[in-house]
Amino acid sequence: MPTTIATTYVSAYKLIPDYLITKKYWQFGLYSLYTFIISLYLLMVSIFFSLIYISNFEYSAMNPATKNIIFIATAVYLVVVVVSAFKLLKLNLKQASTTKILETKILNTQLKLKEQELNYLKTQIHPHFLFNTLNTMYGLALKKAEQTPDMILKLSNLLDYLLYQTEKPMVPIHEEIEHIKDYIALEKMRFNDTLRVEIDVNLESNTTTIAPMLLLPFIENSFKHGSIKHGKLHIEIQLTAGLDTVHFRIKNSNSKNQTAQHGIGLDNIKKRLELLYPNKHELSIFNNEATFEVDLNLKTVGND
C-alpha cells in the first residue's frame, strides 16, 4: 500500500503536470522509468519483508496473493495508471476551459479593435466629406445663387445622416440612395452645365441593408478626381439591390494626365469593406485613359 500510494502520487502530481502537460516528453519518459524501477524495487522489498517477518521464511505460509509477483505488480500499476488517467483528464479539462476563456478574451479584444478602427475610419471620412461639401456651398454663397437655401436644406439632411445614422451598424439601402441623390444634387448646383450624371437604381427588395456611408465616398471620389472632357464631367452610376446582394458600379470621365484616383475616401472605403464585409465583397477598380470605373459586389446576408 505505501508503495502504491507513493508511486501514484509521484505520477499524478509530479510527472504528469510538470513534464507530460508541458510537453517535456524525454524528461517525462526518463523520470517515469526511474519511478518504475524504484517502485518495482520497493515491491520486491515488500514481498521479502512479508516472507521474513510474516511467514517466518516459510514460503507455504505466505499469502497466496503475495506469492504471485506479477499479480502484485499488475495491481499496483493498474491503480497508478487509473489515477494518473483521471488526473490527466482533469488537467486537460482545466486547460481546455482556460483556453476557451483566453480565446473569448482575444475575440473580445479583436472586436473592440475592429470597432475602434471603424470609428477611426469614420472620423477620417466625415471631415473629408464635410470639407468638400462646405466648399461647394461657399462657392454658391459668393455668387448669391438662388439655389443656396435649397443647398443648405440638402446639406442639413446629409449632416443628419452623417452624424446620427452612421452610428448604426446597418441602414436600409434606400436611405443611402436618398442621400446619394442629395449629394449629387449639391454637386449639380456647383458644376451647373459642366456636369452630366446618369443614375440607374433598381431595388428588388426594400429590406436590404448596407453599412452607412459605404457608397457615398465612391460618388464623392468621382466628383473630386473626375476630369471634364468636351466641356462636361460625365458620371454613370448603376445600383442594383437584391434580397442578399448589392451591385454598385460608377464610372467617370478621366484624362491621360490623371494617372491615379484614390484620395482619403477611397482608401478608407477599402479598409471598411475588409472589416465589415470580409470574404463577402468583390471590389474592382479600372483606371483607364478615358474613364475611371469602380465595380463593387456585396453579399449582405449575415450583415443585418
GROMACS .gro file of C-alpha atoms in nm:
model
  304
    1MET     CA    1   0.000   0.000   0.000
    2PRO     CA    2   0.272   0.262   0.079
    3THR     CA    3   0.447   0.177  -0.250
    4THR     CA    4   0.120   0.215  -0.441
    5ILE     CA    5   0.043   0.550  -0.276
    6ALA     CA    6   0.393   0.686  -0.331
    7THR     CA    7   0.409   0.578  -0.695
    8THR     CA    8   0.062   0.718  -0.767
    9TYR     CA    9   0.144   1.049  -0.601
   10VAL     CA   10   0.468   1.092  -0.798
   11SER     CA   11   0.294   1.008  -1.125
   12ALA     CA   12  -0.018   1.220  -1.074
   13TYR     CA   13   0.132   1.525  -0.905
   14LYS     CA   14   0.483   1.542  -1.045
   15LEU     CA   15   0.540   1.355  -1.370
   16ILE     CA   16   0.215   1.444  -1.549
   17PRO     CA   17   0.178   1.814  -1.451
   18ASP     CA   18   0.547   1.906  -1.469
   19TYR     CA   19   0.661   1.707  -1.773
   20LEU     CA   20   0.379   1.550  -1.976
   21ILE     CA   21   0.146   1.852  -1.981
   22THR     CA   22   0.437   2.088  -2.051
   23LYS     CA   23   0.547   1.859  -2.342
   24LYS     CA   24   0.883   1.771  -2.190
   25TYR     CA   25   0.846   1.421  -2.326
   26TRP     CA   26   1.201   1.292  -2.293
   27GLN     CA   27   1.219   1.407  -1.929
   28PHE     CA   28   0.878   1.250  -1.866
   29GLY     CA   29   0.994   0.920  -2.013
   30LEU     CA   30   1.324   0.925  -1.823
   31TYR     CA   31   1.171   1.009  -1.484
   32SER     CA   32   0.886   0.762  -1.543
   33LEU     CA   33   1.149   0.492  -1.599
   34TYR     CA   34   1.323   0.591  -1.274
   35THR     CA   35   0.990   0.581  -1.089
   36PHE     CA   36   0.909   0.239  -1.233
   37ILE     CA   37   1.247   0.094  -1.131
   38ILE     CA   38   1.231   0.237  -0.779
   39SER     CA   39   0.870   0.128  -0.726
   40LEU     CA   40   0.949  -0.221  -0.855
   41TYR     CA   41   1.242  -0.239  -0.614
   42LEU     CA   42   1.014  -0.134  -0.327
   43LEU     CA   43   0.767  -0.406  -0.426
   44MET     CA   44   1.043  -0.666  -0.408
   45VAL     CA   45   1.142  -0.535  -0.065
   46SER     CA   46   0.777  -0.554   0.050
   47ILE     CA   47   0.749  -0.914  -0.066
   48PHE     CA   48   1.078  -1.002   0.103
   49PHE     CA   49   0.955  -0.830   0.420
   50SER     CA   50   0.637  -1.041   0.406
   51LEU     CA   51   0.842  -1.359   0.364
   52ILE     CA   52   1.074  -1.283   0.656
   53TYR     CA   53   0.858  -1.128   0.923
   54ILE     CA   54   0.512  -1.260   0.849
   55SER     CA   55   0.578  -1.608   0.717
   56ASN     CA   56   0.900  -1.681   0.909
   57PHE     CA   57   1.076  -1.776   0.586
   58GLU     CA   58   0.805  -2.033   0.520
   59TYR     CA   59   0.705  -1.999   0.156
   60SER     CA   60   0.398  -2.218   0.203
   61ALA     CA   61   0.280  -1.991   0.486
   62MET     CA   62   0.278  -1.680   0.265
   63ASN     CA   63  -0.046  -1.523   0.149
   64PRO     CA   64  -0.141  -1.672  -0.193
   65ALA     CA   65  -0.159  -1.325  -0.345
   66THR     CA   66   0.187  -1.239  -0.217
   67LYS     CA   67   0.338  -1.542  -0.389
   68ASN     CA   68   0.249  -1.403  -0.735
   69ILE     CA   69   0.483  -1.112  -0.806
   70ILE     CA   70   0.320  -1.041  -1.145
   71PHE     CA   71  -0.024  -1.015  -0.982
   72ILE     CA   72   0.103  -0.771  -0.721
   73ALA     CA   73   0.285  -0.555  -0.975
   74THR     CA   74  -0.019  -0.553  -1.205
   75ALA     CA   75  -0.248  -0.448  -0.921
   76VAL     CA   76  -0.015  -0.169  -0.811
   77TYR     CA   77   0.047  -0.027  -1.157
   78LEU     CA   78  -0.320  -0.060  -1.251
   79VAL     CA   79  -0.405   0.173  -0.964
   80VAL     CA   80  -0.127   0.410  -1.071
   81VAL     CA   81  -0.249   0.414  -1.434
   82VAL     CA   82  -0.616   0.467  -1.343
   83VAL     CA   83  -0.546   0.752  -1.101
   84SER     CA   84  -0.299   0.911  -1.345
   85ALA     CA   85  -0.556   0.887  -1.624
   86PHE     CA   86  -0.815   1.071  -1.413
   87LYS     CA   87  -0.553   1.332  -1.322
   88LEU     CA   88  -0.461   1.378  -1.689
   89LEU     CA   89  -0.828   1.410  -1.783
   90LYS     CA   90  -0.882   1.671  -1.510
   91LEU     CA   91  -0.579   1.872  -1.627
   92ASN     CA   92  -0.693   1.855  -1.989
   93LEU     CA   93  -1.041   1.976  -1.897
   94LYS     CA   94  -0.891   2.260  -1.694
   95GLN     CA   95  -0.658   2.353  -1.979
   96ALA     CA   96  -0.946   2.343  -2.229
   97SER     CA   97  -1.151   2.571  -2.005
   98THR     CA   98  -0.857   2.812  -1.967
   99THR     CA   99  -0.800   2.808  -2.344
  100LYS     CA  100  -1.167   2.883  -2.408
  101ILE     CA  101  -1.161   3.177  -2.167
  102LEU     CA  102  -0.843   3.307  -2.330
  103GLU     CA  103  -0.994   3.271  -2.679
  104THR     CA  104  -1.302   3.461  -2.563
  105LYS     CA  105  -1.085   3.743  -2.428
  106ILE     CA  106  -0.886   3.754  -2.752
  107LEU     CA  107  -1.208   3.761  -2.956
  108ASN     CA  108  -1.348   4.044  -2.745
  109THR     CA  109  -1.024   4.235  -2.784
  110GLN     CA  110  -1.031   4.187  -3.160
  111LEU     CA  111  -1.392   4.306  -3.174
  112LYS     CA  112  -1.303   4.617  -2.974
  113LEU     CA  113  -1.007   4.686  -3.201
  114LYS     CA  114  -1.229   4.640  -3.505
  115GLU     CA  115  -1.484   4.883  -3.362
  116GLN     CA  116  -1.213   5.137  -3.279
  117GLU     CA  117  -1.066   5.109  -3.628
  118LEU     CA  118  -1.408   5.158  -3.786
  119ASN     CA  119  -1.469   5.464  -3.570
  120TYR     CA  120  -1.127   5.598  -3.669
  121LEU     CA  121  -1.206   5.549  -4.037
  122LYS     CA  122  -1.538   5.730  -3.991
  123THR     CA  123  -1.366   6.026  -3.827
  124GLN     CA  124  -1.147   6.048  -4.135
  125ILE     CA  125  -1.438   6.024  -4.379
  126HIS     CA  126  -1.656   6.283  -4.207
  127PRO     CA  127  -1.421   6.585  -4.217
  128HIS     CA  128  -1.317   6.498  -4.572
  129PHE     CA  129  -1.676   6.483  -4.689
  130LEU     CA  130  -1.777   6.798  -4.500
  131PHE     CA  131  -1.481   6.995  -4.633
  132ASN     CA  132  -1.579   6.929  -4.996
  133THR     CA  133  -1.948   6.997  -4.938
  134LEU     CA  134  -1.888   7.323  -4.748
  135ASN     CA  135  -1.657   7.439  -5.026
  136THR     CA  136  -1.942   7.387  -5.272
  137MET     CA  137  -2.186   7.584  -5.055
  138TYR     CA  138  -1.930   7.860  -5.005
  139GLY     CA  139  -1.887   7.898  -5.381
  140LEU     CA  140  -2.262   7.935  -5.432
  141ALA     CA  141  -2.291   8.180  -5.142
  142LEU     CA  142  -2.030   8.402  -5.305
  143LYS     CA  143  -2.237   8.406  -5.622
  144LYS     CA  144  -2.552   8.475  -5.415
  145ALA     CA  145  -2.718   8.197  -5.607
  146GLU     CA  146  -3.089   8.130  -5.559
  147GLN     CA  147  -3.011   7.763  -5.502
  148THR     CA  148  -2.828   7.838  -5.176
  149PRO     CA  149  -3.130   7.778  -4.941
  150ASP     CA  150  -3.211   7.451  -5.116
  151MET     CA  151  -2.848   7.354  -5.089
  152ILE     CA  152  -2.844   7.430  -4.715
  153LEU     CA  153  -3.151   7.209  -4.669
  154LYS     CA  154  -2.989   6.920  -4.854
  155LEU     CA  155  -2.669   6.972  -4.661
  156SER     CA  156  -2.870   6.963  -4.337
  157ASN     CA  157  -3.015   6.625  -4.438
  158LEU     CA  158  -2.669   6.499  -4.521
  159LEU     CA  159  -2.533   6.620  -4.187
  160ASP     CA  160  -2.813   6.444  -4.003
  161TYR     CA  161  -2.730   6.123  -4.188
  162LEU     CA  162  -2.360   6.177  -4.131
  163LEU     CA  163  -2.378   6.248  -3.759
  164TYR     CA  164  -2.654   6.016  -3.643
  165GLN     CA  165  -2.734   5.744  -3.893
  166THR     CA  166  -2.371   5.640  -3.938
  167GLU     CA  167  -2.363   5.531  -3.574
  168LYS     CA  168  -2.587   5.241  -3.673
  169PRO     CA  169  -2.415   4.924  -3.796
  170MET     CA  170  -2.657   4.893  -4.090
  171VAL     CA  171  -2.915   5.116  -4.259
  172PRO     CA  172  -3.179   5.044  -4.526
  173ILE     CA  173  -3.019   5.082  -4.865
  174HIS     CA  174  -3.290   5.324  -4.981
  175GLU     CA  175  -3.166   5.572  -4.716
  176GLU     CA  176  -2.814   5.551  -4.858
  177ILE     CA  177  -2.957   5.607  -5.206
  178GLU     CA  178  -3.159   5.912  -5.097
  179HIS     CA  179  -2.851   6.076  -4.952
  180ILE     CA  180  -2.650   5.989  -5.260
  181LYS     CA  181  -2.913   6.174  -5.462
  182ASP     CA  182  -2.892   6.471  -5.225
  183TYR     CA  183  -2.516   6.478  -5.265
  184ILE     CA  184  -2.545   6.462  -5.644
  185ALA     CA  185  -2.797   6.746  -5.634
  186LEU     CA  186  -2.547   6.956  -5.437
  187GLU     CA  187  -2.276   6.884  -5.689
  188LYS     CA  188  -2.505   6.971  -5.978
  189MET     CA  189  -2.551   7.315  -5.825
  190ARG     CA  190  -2.175   7.359  -5.815
  191PHE     CA  191  -2.096   7.224  -6.163
  192ASN     CA  192  -2.400   7.378  -6.337
  193ASP     CA  193  -2.382   7.289  -6.708
  194THR     CA  194  -2.045   7.118  -6.685
  195LEU     CA  195  -2.189   6.804  -6.525
  196ARG     CA  196  -2.373   6.509  -6.673
  197VAL     CA  197  -2.483   6.239  -6.430
  198GLU     CA  198  -2.671   5.925  -6.529
  199ILE     CA  199  -2.803   5.721  -6.239
  200ASP     CA  200  -2.988   5.391  -6.268
  201VAL     CA  201  -3.128   5.240  -5.946
  202ASN     CA  202  -3.306   4.907  -5.929
  203LEU     CA  203  -3.429   4.799  -5.584
  204GLU     CA  204  -3.562   4.445  -5.589
  205SER     CA  205  -3.609   4.447  -5.209
  206ASN     CA  206  -3.684   4.723  -4.959
  207THR     CA  207  -3.545   4.516  -4.671
  208THR     CA  208  -3.186   4.511  -4.798
  209THR     CA  209  -2.946   4.682  -4.557
  210ILE     CA  210  -2.597   4.819  -4.603
  211ALA     CA  211  -2.327   4.982  -4.392
  212PRO     CA  212  -2.388   5.361  -4.377
  213MET     CA  213  -2.164   5.589  -4.584
  214LEU     CA  214  -2.034   5.288  -4.777
  215LEU     CA  215  -2.121   5.402  -5.129
  216LEU     CA  216  -2.115   5.779  -5.088
  217PRO     CA  217  -1.732   5.806  -5.080
  218PHE     CA  218  -1.718   5.644  -5.425
  219ILE     CA  219  -1.954   5.913  -5.553
  220GLU     CA  220  -1.751   6.184  -5.386
  221ASN     CA  221  -1.430   6.043  -5.533
  222SER     CA  222  -1.572   6.063  -5.886
  223PHE     CA  223  -1.664   6.430  -5.847
  224LYS     CA  224  -1.335   6.519  -5.686
  225HIS     CA  225  -1.098   6.335  -5.921
  226GLY     CA  226  -1.304   6.311  -6.239
  227SER     CA  227  -1.195   6.510  -6.544
  228ILE     CA  228  -1.407   6.745  -6.752
  229LYS     CA  229  -1.387   6.631  -7.115
  230HIS     CA  230  -1.558   6.809  -7.402
  231GLY     CA  231  -1.694   7.063  -7.154
  232LYS     CA  232  -1.856   6.810  -6.915
  233LEU     CA  233  -1.775   6.578  -6.631
  234HIS     CA  234  -1.955   6.258  -6.721
  235ILE     CA  235  -2.054   6.018  -6.439
  236GLU     CA  236  -2.253   5.696  -6.475
  237ILE     CA  237  -2.396   5.522  -6.167
  238GLN     CA  238  -2.569   5.185  -6.157
  239LEU     CA  239  -2.706   5.028  -5.840
  240THR     CA  240  -2.897   4.700  -5.809
  241ALA     CA  241  -3.005   4.563  -5.471
  242GLY     CA  242  -3.147   4.212  -5.435
  243LEU     CA  243  -3.252   4.019  -5.126
  244ASP     CA  244  -2.895   3.932  -5.028
  245THR     CA  245  -2.673   4.107  -5.283
  246VAL     CA  246  -2.583   4.461  -5.383
  247HIS     CA  247  -2.413   4.550  -5.710
  248PHE     CA  248  -2.274   4.902  -5.744
  249ARG     CA  249  -2.088   5.046  -6.040
  250ILE     CA  250  -1.969   5.401  -6.102
  251LYS     CA  251  -1.772   5.534  -6.396
  252ASN     CA  252  -1.645   5.885  -6.454
  253SER     CA  253  -1.453   6.055  -6.732
  254ASN     CA  254  -1.078   6.050  -6.689
  255SER     CA  255  -0.783   6.224  -6.852
  256LYS     CA  256  -0.441   6.093  -6.960
  257ASN     CA  257  -0.259   6.319  -6.715
  258GLN     CA  258  -0.461   6.191  -6.418
  259THR     CA  259  -0.300   5.854  -6.352
  260ALA     CA  260  -0.438   5.787  -6.004
  261GLN     CA  261  -0.766   5.849  -5.828
  262HIS     CA  262  -0.767   5.731  -5.472
  263GLY     CA  263  -0.769   6.000  -5.203
  264ILE     CA  264  -0.861   5.952  -4.838
  265GLY     CA  265  -1.218   5.843  -4.908
  266LEU     CA  266  -1.134   5.556  -5.143
  267ASP     CA  267  -0.852   5.427  -4.924
  268ASN     CA  268  -1.080   5.427  -4.621
  269ILE     CA  269  -1.363   5.254  -4.801
  270LYS     CA  270  -1.132   4.967  -4.893
  271LYS     CA  271  -1.041   4.921  -4.527
  272ARG     CA  272  -1.406   4.945  -4.420
  273LEU     CA  273  -1.501   4.679  -4.674
  274GLU     CA  274  -1.235   4.446  -4.537
  275LEU     CA  275  -1.363   4.499  -4.183
  276LEU     CA  276  -1.738   4.498  -4.248
  277TYR     CA  277  -1.763   4.250  -4.537
  278PRO     CA  278  -1.474   4.003  -4.502
  279ASN     CA  279  -1.493   3.745  -4.782
  280LYS     CA  280  -1.830   3.896  -4.877
  281HIS     CA  281  -1.726   4.162  -5.125
  282GLU     CA  282  -1.553   4.198  -5.458
  283LEU     CA  283  -1.408   4.537  -5.543
  284SER     CA  284  -1.264   4.604  -5.888
  285ILE     CA  285  -1.108   4.933  -5.994
  286PHE     CA  286  -1.026   5.014  -6.356
  287ASN     CA  287  -0.818   5.322  -6.426
  288ASN     CA  288  -0.805   5.383  -6.800
  289GLU     CA  289  -0.700   5.681  -7.005
  290ALA     CA  290  -1.058   5.778  -7.084
  291THR     CA  291  -1.253   5.650  -6.781
  292PHE     CA  292  -1.215   5.559  -6.416
  293GLU     CA  293  -1.451   5.280  -6.305
  294VAL     CA  294  -1.534   5.112  -5.975
  295ASP     CA  295  -1.730   4.788  -5.960
  296LEU     CA  296  -1.847   4.656  -5.621
  297ASN     CA  297  -2.039   4.339  -5.539
  298LEU     CA  298  -2.162   4.277  -5.183
  299LYS     CA  299  -2.320   3.981  -5.010
  300THR     CA  300  -2.542   4.134  -4.745
  301VAL     CA  301  -2.652   3.808  -4.579
  302GLY     CA  302  -2.532   3.793  -4.218
  303ASN     CA  303  -2.463   4.167  -4.200
  304ASP     CA  304  -2.806   4.283  -4.090
   0.00000   0.00000   0.00000
